[in-house]
Amino acid sequence: MTNKQLDNIWKDLGVWQAEINAKDEALTRRKPVHNQALPPVRQPAELILDNLKPVGLDSLTTKKSATKTITQTRTEKAEAEKAKGNEYFGKKDFEKAIAYYGKAIDLDPTVSVYFVNRAMAYLKINRFLEAEKDCTRGIQLQPKNVKALWRRGIALRELGRINEARRDFETGLSIEPNNKSLLDELKKLPTSKSTEKPKANIKPLVEQKRRLPIHVVDEAYSESKSITEPTISNPIKVQEIEKKSVVTPPPLIQKEPTPKATVAAPVATPKPTPVAITPKPTPVATTPKPAPVIKFNCPRTNFEFERDWKTYKGRGDDVLYQYFQCIPPSSYTTLFKSSLESDQFEKMIDILESKYVKEKTSQQVFNVLESLSQVKRIDMLIMFLNKKHQQAIQTLFNAIKDSDISKDMLTKVAKVYGASI
């Protein structure tokens, strides 16, 4: 390469450096522009999965958000069902309100408000027995729930159980003395007729007794007409006049001998004491032997069972045992789907221990225990059993453990009841 060519290259480099320096000076002199148009920022894209699994890093973010929305606790679901029930209650659609309150109870049966709200809906459609049951469950969960006491008092009043209704209203007033609703309902309760009737009957008798010795007897001494009046009106007055006449001085008795004859007639009447016909009731001892046969109808709903159970329970354990036999064990789960009360469950255990073990086979006793173990919320009833009924359950399993029933089935059912084999 010649010297001439090298000089040309250096000249080109000098020109290029001079241009770069000029551009740098121009940039340093240039003022910043704040309102300069910038390229648009890309907006975040929304992902619509539609049951498709995300891929890559997106899967880490979407899974967290999905779990937050999907996983709801049972209490939140129960509150949502209660809110729906309140909405339908406000629309006066009480049947749907009852259904949604029932769903809330199924999800969380430990909340008193769900039972008390459903009881109010039952009251609106005049289903007082169900309302009384729900209020009782609510009071068991929350003893100082004034609304439950108020609504149960209304249900008991409509069922004719006035004394129990008054007791509930008074209990509620002991918690909230100024509760206007309780005060109004307590005033609406009728006064007990049993106390009013005897008062109305006693007053005239007292007046008669006071009139006889003061007015009638005194007139008997002064006027002869007054003696005939009591003989016509009431024989009791005549007997009293006779007693008074015996005590009176002899000259007055001689003046009017006729009243003695009239008095002697009613005295002779009590002599026919052939009331001694009482020995004739001896055939009554033979009549109870042919006891009337009761035709029991198998209940189809829990309401029919509640009604029949209360009726036959008042007739004795034998009648209740016969009624319990007519219910097939296979229908327990549907019959007691809504609820089975603790006193009913305890009575069933008593019947199994006293009647079934003696008169039924081991298989029949096991069928009843197995079917009852499948009833909804039976674990709650077993949990609150007293020692007497827990021992009764153990004796039942001891009585059937040596039978031909499979030991696996026995242990499975006994585990539900907390018994040992």
GROMACS .gro file of C-alpha atoms in nm:
model
  421
    1MET     CA    1   0.000   0.000   0.000
    2THR     CA    2   0.140   0.335  -0.101
    3ASN     CA    3   0.165   0.646   0.111
    4LYS     CA    4  -0.103   0.814  -0.095
    5GLN     CA    5  -0.360   0.546  -0.015
    6LEU     CA    6  -0.284   0.569   0.358
    7ASP     CA    7  -0.339   0.943   0.355
    8ASN     CA    8  -0.681   0.896   0.192
    9ILE     CA    9  -0.788   0.650   0.464
   10TRP     CA   10  -0.692   0.887   0.743
   11LYS     CA   11  -0.881   1.167   0.576
   12ASP     CA   12  -1.199   0.952   0.565
   13LEU     CA   13  -1.163   0.868   0.933
   14GLY     CA   14  -1.120   1.233   1.021
   15VAL     CA   15  -1.439   1.326   0.829
   16TRP     CA   16  -1.639   1.051   1.000
   17GLN     CA   17  -1.520   1.159   1.344
   18ALA     CA   18  -1.612   1.520   1.271
   19GLU     CA   19  -1.970   1.412   1.175
   20ILE     CA   20  -2.011   1.211   1.494
   21ASN     CA   21  -1.896   1.498   1.708
   22ALA     CA   22  -2.143   1.731   1.539
   23LYS     CA   23  -2.431   1.493   1.610
   24ASP     CA   24  -2.330   1.464   1.975
   25GLU     CA   25  -2.329   1.840   2.013
   26ALA     CA   26  -2.673   1.863   1.854
   27LEU     CA   27  -2.816   1.607   2.098
   28THR     CA   28  -2.672   1.787   2.401
   29ARG     CA   29  -2.827   2.114   2.288
   30ARG     CA   30  -3.169   1.957   2.229
   31LYS     CA   31  -3.435   2.026   2.505
   32PRO     CA   32  -3.637   1.731   2.647
   33VAL     CA   33  -3.993   1.698   2.513
   34HIS     CA   34  -4.243   1.563   2.765
   35ASN     CA   35  -4.544   1.533   2.536
   36GLN     CA   36  -4.356   1.328   2.285
   37ALA     CA   37  -4.567   1.052   2.131
   38LEU     CA   38  -4.463   0.712   2.262
   39PRO     CA   39  -4.551   0.370   2.131
   40PRO     CA   40  -4.863   0.221   2.296
   41VAL     CA   41  -4.815  -0.010   2.595
   42ARG     CA   42  -4.953  -0.358   2.540
   43GLN     CA   43  -5.264  -0.423   2.755
   44PRO     CA   44  -5.277  -0.740   2.971
   45ALA     CA   45  -5.466  -1.024   2.807
   46GLU     CA   46  -5.755  -1.192   2.990
   47LEU     CA   47  -5.748  -1.571   2.990
   48ILE     CA   48  -6.079  -1.755   2.946
   49LEU     CA   49  -6.005  -2.114   3.030
   50ASP     CA   50  -6.342  -2.286   2.978
   51ASN     CA   51  -6.227  -2.594   3.173
   52LEU     CA   52  -5.893  -2.600   2.987
   53LYS     CA   53  -5.576  -2.645   3.185
   54PRO     CA   54  -5.334  -2.350   3.154
   55VAL     CA   55  -4.980  -2.416   3.040
   56GLY     CA   56  -4.648  -2.274   3.158
   57LEU     CA   57  -4.622  -1.988   3.404
   58ASP     CA   58  -4.991  -1.907   3.365
   59SER     CA   59  -5.078  -2.228   3.545
   60LEU     CA   60  -4.912  -2.101   3.863
   61THR     CA   61  -5.122  -1.784   3.878
   62THR     CA   62  -5.459  -1.918   3.763
   63LYS     CA   63  -5.458  -2.214   4.001
   64LYS     CA   64  -5.435  -1.989   4.304
   65SER     CA   65  -5.725  -1.769   4.193
   66ALA     CA   66  -5.937  -2.069   4.098
   67THR     CA   67  -5.893  -2.237   4.434
   68LYS     CA   68  -6.001  -1.920   4.614
   69THR     CA   69  -6.330  -1.901   4.425
   70ILE     CA   70  -6.409  -2.272   4.416
   71THR     CA   71  -6.329  -2.379   4.771
   72GLN     CA   72  -6.610  -2.250   4.989
   73THR     CA   73  -6.659  -2.379   5.339
   74ARG     CA   74  -6.981  -2.545   5.450
   75THR     CA   75  -7.065  -2.249   5.672
   76GLU     CA   76  -7.045  -2.006   5.378
   77LYS     CA   77  -7.269  -2.233   5.171
   78ALA     CA   78  -7.514  -2.260   5.462
   79GLU     CA   79  -7.523  -1.880   5.494
   80ALA     CA   80  -7.589  -1.853   5.121
   81GLU     CA   81  -7.882  -2.096   5.150
   82LYS     CA   82  -8.018  -1.901   5.447
   83ALA     CA   83  -7.997  -1.578   5.246
   84LYS     CA   84  -8.201  -1.741   4.968
   85GLY     CA   85  -8.455  -1.855   5.226
   86ASN     CA   86  -8.482  -1.500   5.360
   87GLU     CA   87  -8.535  -1.371   5.008
   88TYR     CA   88  -8.823  -1.611   4.940
   89PHE     CA   89  -8.966  -1.540   5.285
   90GLY     CA   90  -8.978  -1.171   5.195
   91LYS     CA   91  -9.166  -1.266   4.876
   92LYS     CA   92  -9.410  -1.471   5.092
   93ASP     CA   93  -9.312  -1.789   4.913
   94PHE     CA   94  -9.290  -1.983   5.238
   95GLU     CA   95  -9.259  -2.331   5.085
   96LYS     CA   96  -8.939  -2.239   4.900
   97ALA     CA   97  -8.812  -2.055   5.206
   98ILE     CA   98  -8.858  -2.374   5.410
   99ALA     CA   99  -8.668  -2.572   5.147
  100TYR     CA  100  -8.369  -2.337   5.151
  101TYR     CA  101  -8.363  -2.319   5.531
  102GLY     CA  102  -8.360  -2.699   5.530
  103LYS     CA  103  -8.056  -2.699   5.299
  104ALA     CA  104  -7.879  -2.462   5.536
  105ILE     CA  105  -7.957  -2.695   5.827
  106ASP     CA  106  -7.821  -2.994   5.633
  107LEU     CA  107  -7.497  -2.807   5.569
  108ASP     CA  108  -7.454  -2.677   5.926
  109PRO     CA  109  -7.699  -2.816   6.187
  110THR     CA  110  -7.527  -2.635   6.475
  111VAL     CA  111  -7.670  -2.288   6.401
  112SER     CA  112  -7.985  -2.199   6.595
  113VAL     CA  113  -8.097  -1.926   6.353
  114TYR     CA  114  -8.163  -2.171   6.069
  115PHE     CA  115  -8.414  -2.368   6.281
  116VAL     CA  116  -8.582  -2.055   6.419
  117ASN     CA  117  -8.621  -1.902   6.070
  118ARG     CA  118  -8.772  -2.221   5.932
  119ALA     CA  119  -9.009  -2.232   6.231
  120MET     CA  120  -9.139  -1.885   6.137
  121ALA     CA  121  -9.205  -2.003   5.783
  122TYR     CA  122  -9.393  -2.303   5.923
  123LEU     CA  123  -9.606  -2.069   6.136
  124LYS     CA  124  -9.702  -1.870   5.826
  125ILE     CA  125  -9.855  -2.182   5.664
  126ASN     CA  126 -10.013  -2.308   5.990
  127ARG     CA  127  -9.782  -2.607   6.033
  128PHE     CA  128  -9.759  -2.558   6.407
  129LEU     CA  129  -9.622  -2.899   6.502
  130GLU     CA  130  -9.317  -2.859   6.276
  131ALA     CA  131  -9.270  -2.504   6.404
  132GLU     CA  132  -9.271  -2.625   6.765
  133LYS     CA  133  -9.010  -2.890   6.682
  134ASP     CA  134  -8.777  -2.644   6.506
  135CYS     CA  135  -8.803  -2.393   6.790
  136THR     CA  136  -8.720  -2.666   7.039
  137ARG     CA  137  -8.407  -2.756   6.841
  138GLY     CA  138  -8.314  -2.388   6.827
  139ILE     CA  139  -8.355  -2.352   7.204
  140GLN     CA  140  -8.141  -2.659   7.262
  141LEU     CA  141  -7.863  -2.496   7.060
  142GLN     CA  142  -7.918  -2.148   7.209
  143PRO     CA  143  -8.120  -2.157   7.535
  144LYS     CA  144  -8.156  -1.777   7.562
  145ASN     CA  145  -8.293  -1.726   7.211
  146VAL     CA  146  -8.594  -1.503   7.276
  147LYS     CA  147  -8.727  -1.537   6.920
  148ALA     CA  148  -8.732  -1.915   6.953
  149LEU     CA  149  -8.924  -1.894   7.281
  150TRP     CA  150  -9.170  -1.643   7.132
  151ARG     CA  151  -9.238  -1.849   6.818
  152ARG     CA  152  -9.265  -2.175   7.008
  153GLY     CA  153  -9.514  -2.012   7.242
  154ILE     CA  154  -9.728  -1.914   6.942
  155ALA     CA  155  -9.711  -2.269   6.803
  156LEU     CA  156  -9.803  -2.421   7.141
  157ARG     CA  157 -10.093  -2.180   7.178
  158GLU     CA  158 -10.232  -2.283   6.839
  159LEU     CA  159 -10.188  -2.650   6.935
  160GLY     CA  160 -10.399  -2.590   7.246
  161ARG     CA  161 -10.113  -2.629   7.494
  162ILE     CA  162 -10.185  -2.301   7.673
  163ASN     CA  163  -9.984  -2.364   7.991
  164GLU     CA  164  -9.669  -2.451   7.796
  165ALA     CA  165  -9.715  -2.143   7.577
  166ARG     CA  166  -9.749  -1.923   7.885
  167ARG     CA  167  -9.432  -2.078   8.029
  168ASP     CA  168  -9.237  -1.993   7.711
  169PHE     CA  169  -9.361  -1.634   7.706
  170GLU     CA  170  -9.272  -1.587   8.072
  171THR     CA  171  -8.926  -1.737   8.016
  172GLY     CA  172  -8.868  -1.495   7.729
  173LEU     CA  173  -8.980  -1.202   7.944
  174SER     CA  174  -8.736  -1.306   8.216
  175ILE     CA  175  -8.459  -1.257   7.955
  176GLU     CA  176  -8.606  -0.942   7.794
  177PRO     CA  177  -8.863  -0.790   8.033
  178ASN     CA  178  -8.962  -0.509   7.793
  179ASN     CA  179  -9.019  -0.724   7.485
  180LYS     CA  180  -9.346  -0.592   7.341
  181SER     CA  181  -9.418  -0.898   7.127
  182LEU     CA  182  -9.398  -1.132   7.425
  183LEU     CA  183  -9.615  -0.903   7.637
  184ASP     CA  184  -9.881  -0.884   7.364
  185GLU     CA  185  -9.886  -1.262   7.313
  186LEU     CA  186  -9.909  -1.323   7.687
  187LYS     CA  187 -10.213  -1.095   7.706
  188LYS     CA  188 -10.381  -1.284   7.422
  189LEU     CA  189 -10.370  -1.614   7.613
  190PRO     CA  190 -10.710  -1.713   7.751
  191THR     CA  191 -10.751  -1.740   8.125
  192SER     CA  192 -10.774  -2.096   8.256
  193LYS     CA  193 -11.140  -2.205   8.253
  194SER     CA  194 -11.077  -2.460   8.523
  195THR     CA  195 -11.032  -2.183   8.778
  196GLU     CA  196 -11.323  -1.970   8.659
  197LYS     CA  197 -11.598  -2.234   8.659
  198PRO     CA  198 -11.574  -2.342   9.023
  199LYS     CA  199 -11.582  -1.978   9.130
  200ALA     CA  200 -11.903  -1.921   8.939
  201ASN     CA  201 -12.058  -2.234   9.093
  202ILE     CA  202 -11.941  -2.169   9.448
  203LYS     CA  203 -12.089  -1.821   9.478
  204PRO     CA  204 -12.455  -1.918   9.439
  205LEU     CA  205 -12.410  -2.210   9.682
  206VAL     CA  206 -12.264  -1.976   9.941
  207GLU     CA  207 -12.549  -1.734   9.883
  208GLN     CA  208 -12.803  -2.014   9.930
  209LYS     CA  209 -12.644  -2.125  10.254
  210ARG     CA  210 -12.647  -1.770  10.377
  211ARG     CA  211 -13.007  -1.715  10.274
  212LEU     CA  212 -13.140  -2.030  10.435
  213PRO     CA  213 -13.046  -1.964  10.797
  214ILE     CA  214 -13.100  -1.587  10.779
  215HIS     CA  215 -13.404  -1.529  10.560
  216VAL     CA  216 -13.593  -1.850  10.506
  217VAL     CA  217 -13.572  -1.992  10.856
  218ASP     CA  218 -13.663  -1.665  11.023
  219GLU     CA  219 -13.965  -1.628  10.795
  220ALA     CA  220 -14.067  -1.982  10.891
  221TYR     CA  221 -14.121  -1.865  11.249
  222SER     CA  222 -14.313  -1.557  11.144
  223GLU     CA  223 -14.517  -1.673  10.844
  224SER     CA  224 -14.643  -2.013  10.740
  225LYS     CA  225 -14.609  -1.944  10.367
  226SER     CA  226 -14.234  -1.926  10.382
  227ILE     CA  227 -14.208  -2.296  10.476
  228THR     CA  228 -14.387  -2.416  10.165
  229GLU     CA  229 -14.158  -2.215   9.934
  230PRO     CA  230 -13.836  -2.403  10.009
  231THR     CA  231 -14.010  -2.740   9.973
  232ILE     CA  232 -14.097  -2.650   9.614
  233SER     CA  233 -13.768  -2.487   9.513
  234ASN     CA  234 -13.507  -2.725   9.651
  235PRO     CA  235 -13.517  -3.038   9.873
  236ILE     CA  236 -13.185  -2.940  10.025
  237LYS     CA  237 -13.351  -2.636  10.183
  238VAL     CA  238 -13.619  -2.859  10.336
  239GLN     CA  239 -13.358  -3.075  10.507
  240GLU     CA  240 -13.186  -2.769  10.645
  241ILE     CA  241 -13.521  -2.637  10.771
  242GLU     CA  242 -13.575  -2.969  10.945
  243LYS     CA  243 -13.241  -2.937  11.124
  244LYS     CA  244 -13.325  -2.585  11.231
  245SER     CA  245 -13.673  -2.692  11.343
  246VAL     CA  246 -13.526  -2.957  11.572
  247VAL     CA  247 -13.321  -2.694  11.747
  248THR     CA  248 -13.612  -2.447  11.770
  249PRO     CA  249 -13.831  -2.425  12.087
  250PRO     CA  250 -14.123  -2.673  12.113
  251PRO     CA  251 -14.411  -2.422  12.098
  252LEU     CA  252 -14.315  -2.321  11.743
  253ILE     CA  253 -14.300  -2.683  11.627
  254GLN     CA  254 -14.654  -2.751  11.756
  255LYS     CA  255 -14.801  -2.462  11.559
  256GLU     CA  256 -14.715  -2.613  11.222
  257PRO     CA  257 -14.699  -2.992  11.221
  258THR     CA  258 -14.738  -3.006  10.842
  259PRO     CA  259 -14.376  -2.918  10.760
  260LYS     CA  260 -14.269  -3.224  10.957
  261ALA     CA  261 -14.466  -3.445  10.727
  262THR     CA  262 -14.313  -3.277  10.423
  263VAL     CA  263 -13.966  -3.311  10.572
  264ALA     CA  264 -14.016  -3.677  10.658
  265ALA     CA  265 -14.075  -3.758  10.292
  266PRO     CA  266 -13.729  -3.655  10.167
  267VAL     CA  267 -13.568  -3.819  10.473
  268ALA     CA  268 -13.725  -4.150  10.377
  269THR     CA  269 -13.593  -4.126  10.023
  270PRO     CA  270 -13.223  -4.163  10.115
  271LYS     CA  271 -13.306  -4.504  10.275
  272PRO     CA  272 -13.317  -4.677   9.936
  273THR     CA  273 -12.946  -4.751   9.958
  274PRO     CA  274 -12.977  -5.019   9.693
  275VAL     CA  275 -12.677  -4.835   9.564
  276ALA     CA  276 -12.520  -5.156   9.695
  277ILE     CA  277 -12.572  -5.268   9.335
  278THR     CA  278 -12.198  -5.201   9.318
  279PRO     CA  279 -12.122  -5.576   9.331
  280LYS     CA  280 -12.266  -5.599   8.979
  281PRO     CA  281 -11.949  -5.438   8.832
  282THR     CA  282 -11.786  -5.779   8.887
  283PRO     CA  283 -11.839  -5.861   8.516
  284VAL     CA  284 -11.627  -5.554   8.442
  285ALA     CA  285 -11.328  -5.764   8.546
  286THR     CA  286 -11.400  -5.996   8.254
  287THR     CA  287 -11.455  -5.723   7.995
  288PRO     CA  288 -11.093  -5.599   7.973
  289LYS     CA  289 -10.974  -5.945   7.875
  290PRO     CA  290 -11.101  -5.915   7.517
  291ALA     CA  291 -10.898  -5.598   7.453
  292PRO     CA  292 -11.009  -5.415   7.140
  293VAL     CA  293 -10.782  -5.481   6.846
  294ILE     CA  294 -10.632  -5.157   6.714
  295LYS     CA  295 -10.568  -5.136   6.343
  296PHE     CA  296 -10.243  -4.948   6.297
  297ASN     CA  297 -10.164  -4.770   5.974
  298CYS     CA  298  -9.801  -4.747   5.873
  299PRO     CA  299  -9.702  -4.376   5.862
  300ARG     CA  300  -9.594  -4.243   5.526
  301THR     CA  301  -9.454  -3.907   5.641
  302ASN     CA  302  -9.276  -3.777   5.947
  303PHE     CA  303  -9.582  -3.566   6.033
  304GLU     CA  304  -9.805  -3.875   6.047
  305PHE     CA  305  -9.547  -4.052   6.262
  306GLU     CA  306  -9.530  -3.759   6.507
  307ARG     CA  307  -9.909  -3.748   6.535
  308ASP     CA  308  -9.953  -4.123   6.585
  309TRP     CA  309  -9.655  -4.152   6.823
  310LYS     CA  310  -9.798  -3.893   7.061
  311THR     CA  311 -10.141  -4.054   7.047
  312TYR     CA  312 -10.028  -4.409   7.116
  313LYS     CA  313  -9.769  -4.303   7.372
  314GLY     CA  314 -10.050  -4.185   7.596
  315ARG     CA  315 -10.215  -4.529   7.580
  316GLY     CA  316  -9.920  -4.714   7.726
  317ASP     CA  317  -9.605  -4.898   7.624
  318ASP     CA  318  -9.792  -5.204   7.495
  319VAL     CA  319  -9.987  -5.003   7.238
  320LEU     CA  320  -9.673  -4.809   7.143
  321TYR     CA  321  -9.487  -5.140   7.097
  322GLN     CA  322  -9.758  -5.269   6.862
  323TYR     CA  323  -9.747  -4.946   6.662
  324PHE     CA  324  -9.366  -4.957   6.637
  325GLN     CA  325  -9.387  -5.310   6.496
  326CYS     CA  326  -9.602  -5.200   6.202
  327ILE     CA  327  -9.325  -4.969   6.074
  328PRO     CA  328  -9.080  -5.164   5.853
  329PRO     CA  329  -8.716  -5.091   5.941
  330SER     CA  330  -8.636  -5.032   5.574
  331SER     CA  331  -8.846  -4.711   5.583
  332TYR     CA  332  -8.662  -4.549   5.875
  333THR     CA  333  -8.423  -4.350   5.656
  334THR     CA  334  -8.702  -4.187   5.457
  335LEU     CA  335  -8.948  -4.156   5.747
  336PHE     CA  336  -8.697  -3.984   5.977
  337LYS     CA  337  -8.523  -3.790   5.701
  338SER     CA  338  -8.623  -3.452   5.844
  339SER     CA  339  -8.565  -3.530   6.211
  340LEU     CA  340  -8.587  -3.790   6.487
  341GLU     CA  341  -8.636  -3.649   6.834
  342SER     CA  342  -8.418  -3.761   7.123
  343ASP     CA  343  -8.712  -3.870   7.341
  344GLN     CA  344  -8.849  -4.083   7.056
  345PHE     CA  345  -8.511  -4.247   7.002
  346GLU     CA  346  -8.477  -4.322   7.374
  347LYS     CA  347  -8.826  -4.473   7.382
  348MET     CA  348  -8.736  -4.697   7.087
  349ILE     CA  349  -8.434  -4.824   7.280
  350ASP     CA  350  -8.658  -4.899   7.579
  351ILE     CA  351  -8.899  -5.092   7.356
  352LEU     CA  352  -8.613  -5.292   7.205
  353GLU     CA  353  -8.477  -5.380   7.548
  354SER     CA  354  -8.808  -5.462   7.718
  355LYS     CA  355  -9.011  -5.613   7.431
  356TYR     CA  356  -8.807  -5.702   7.125
  357VAL     CA  357  -8.538  -5.901   7.306
  358LYS     CA  358  -8.803  -6.118   7.473
  359GLU     CA  359  -9.050  -6.162   7.185
  360LYS     CA  360  -8.848  -6.115   6.865
  361THR     CA  361  -8.558  -6.295   6.705
  362SER     CA  362  -8.202  -6.168   6.712
  363GLN     CA  363  -8.221  -6.093   6.340
  364GLN     CA  364  -8.527  -5.871   6.388
  365VAL     CA  365  -8.357  -5.679   6.670
  366PHE     CA  366  -8.048  -5.633   6.453
  367ASN     CA  367  -8.257  -5.510   6.159
  368VAL     CA  368  -8.404  -5.233   6.374
  369LEU     CA  369  -8.062  -5.131   6.513
  370GLU     CA  370  -7.904  -5.136   6.168
  371SER     CA  371  -8.181  -4.927   6.007
  372LEU     CA  372  -8.174  -4.674   6.291
  373SER     CA  373  -7.796  -4.641   6.253
  374GLN     CA  374  -7.851  -4.519   5.894
  375VAL     CA  375  -8.086  -4.236   5.997
  376LYS     CA  376  -7.956  -3.888   5.933
  377ARG     CA  377  -7.773  -3.725   6.227
  378ILE     CA  378  -7.813  -4.039   6.442
  379ASP     CA  379  -7.462  -3.978   6.574
  380MET     CA  380  -7.586  -3.660   6.744
  381LEU     CA  381  -7.866  -3.851   6.921
  382ILE     CA  382  -7.627  -4.127   7.034
  383MET     CA  383  -7.383  -3.865   7.162
  384PHE     CA  384  -7.641  -3.716   7.402
  385LEU     CA  385  -7.773  -4.047   7.540
  386ASN     CA  386  -7.757  -4.088   7.917
  387LYS     CA  387  -7.581  -4.378   8.089
  388LYS     CA  388  -7.903  -4.577   8.128
  389HIS     CA  389  -7.972  -4.592   7.754
  390GLN     CA  390  -7.604  -4.647   7.672
  391GLN     CA  391  -7.612  -4.954   7.895
  392ALA     CA  392  -7.938  -5.062   7.730
  393ILE     CA  393  -7.771  -5.050   7.386
  394GLN     CA  394  -7.482  -5.258   7.519
  395THR     CA  395  -7.724  -5.520   7.655
  396LEU     CA  396  -7.896  -5.536   7.316
  397PHE     CA  397  -7.569  -5.615   7.139
  398ASN     CA  398  -7.475  -5.863   7.412
  399ALA     CA  399  -7.806  -6.042   7.353
  400ILE     CA  400  -7.757  -6.081   6.976
  401LYS     CA  401  -7.379  -6.126   6.950
  402ASP     CA  402  -7.403  -6.507   6.977
  403SER     CA  403  -7.656  -6.533   6.693
  404ASP     CA  404  -7.596  -6.627   6.329
  405ILE     CA  405  -7.550  -6.264   6.225
  406SER     CA  406  -7.220  -6.185   6.056
  407LYS     CA  407  -6.964  -6.052   6.302
  408ASP     CA  408  -6.846  -5.795   6.050
  409MET     CA  409  -7.195  -5.650   6.028
  410LEU     CA  410  -7.235  -5.659   6.406
  411THR     CA  411  -6.907  -5.477   6.469
  412LYS     CA  412  -6.988  -5.220   6.200
  413VAL     CA  413  -7.327  -5.135   6.352
  414ALA     CA  414  -7.197  -5.156   6.710
  415LYS     CA  415  -6.927  -4.904   6.622
  416VAL     CA  416  -7.196  -4.652   6.526
  417TYR     CA  417  -7.365  -4.694   6.865
  418GLY     CA  418  -7.034  -4.697   7.056
  419ALA     CA  419  -7.096  -5.052   7.183
  420SER     CA  420  -6.845  -5.335   7.208
  421ILE     CA  421  -6.884  -5.689   7.075
   0.00000   0.00000   0.00000
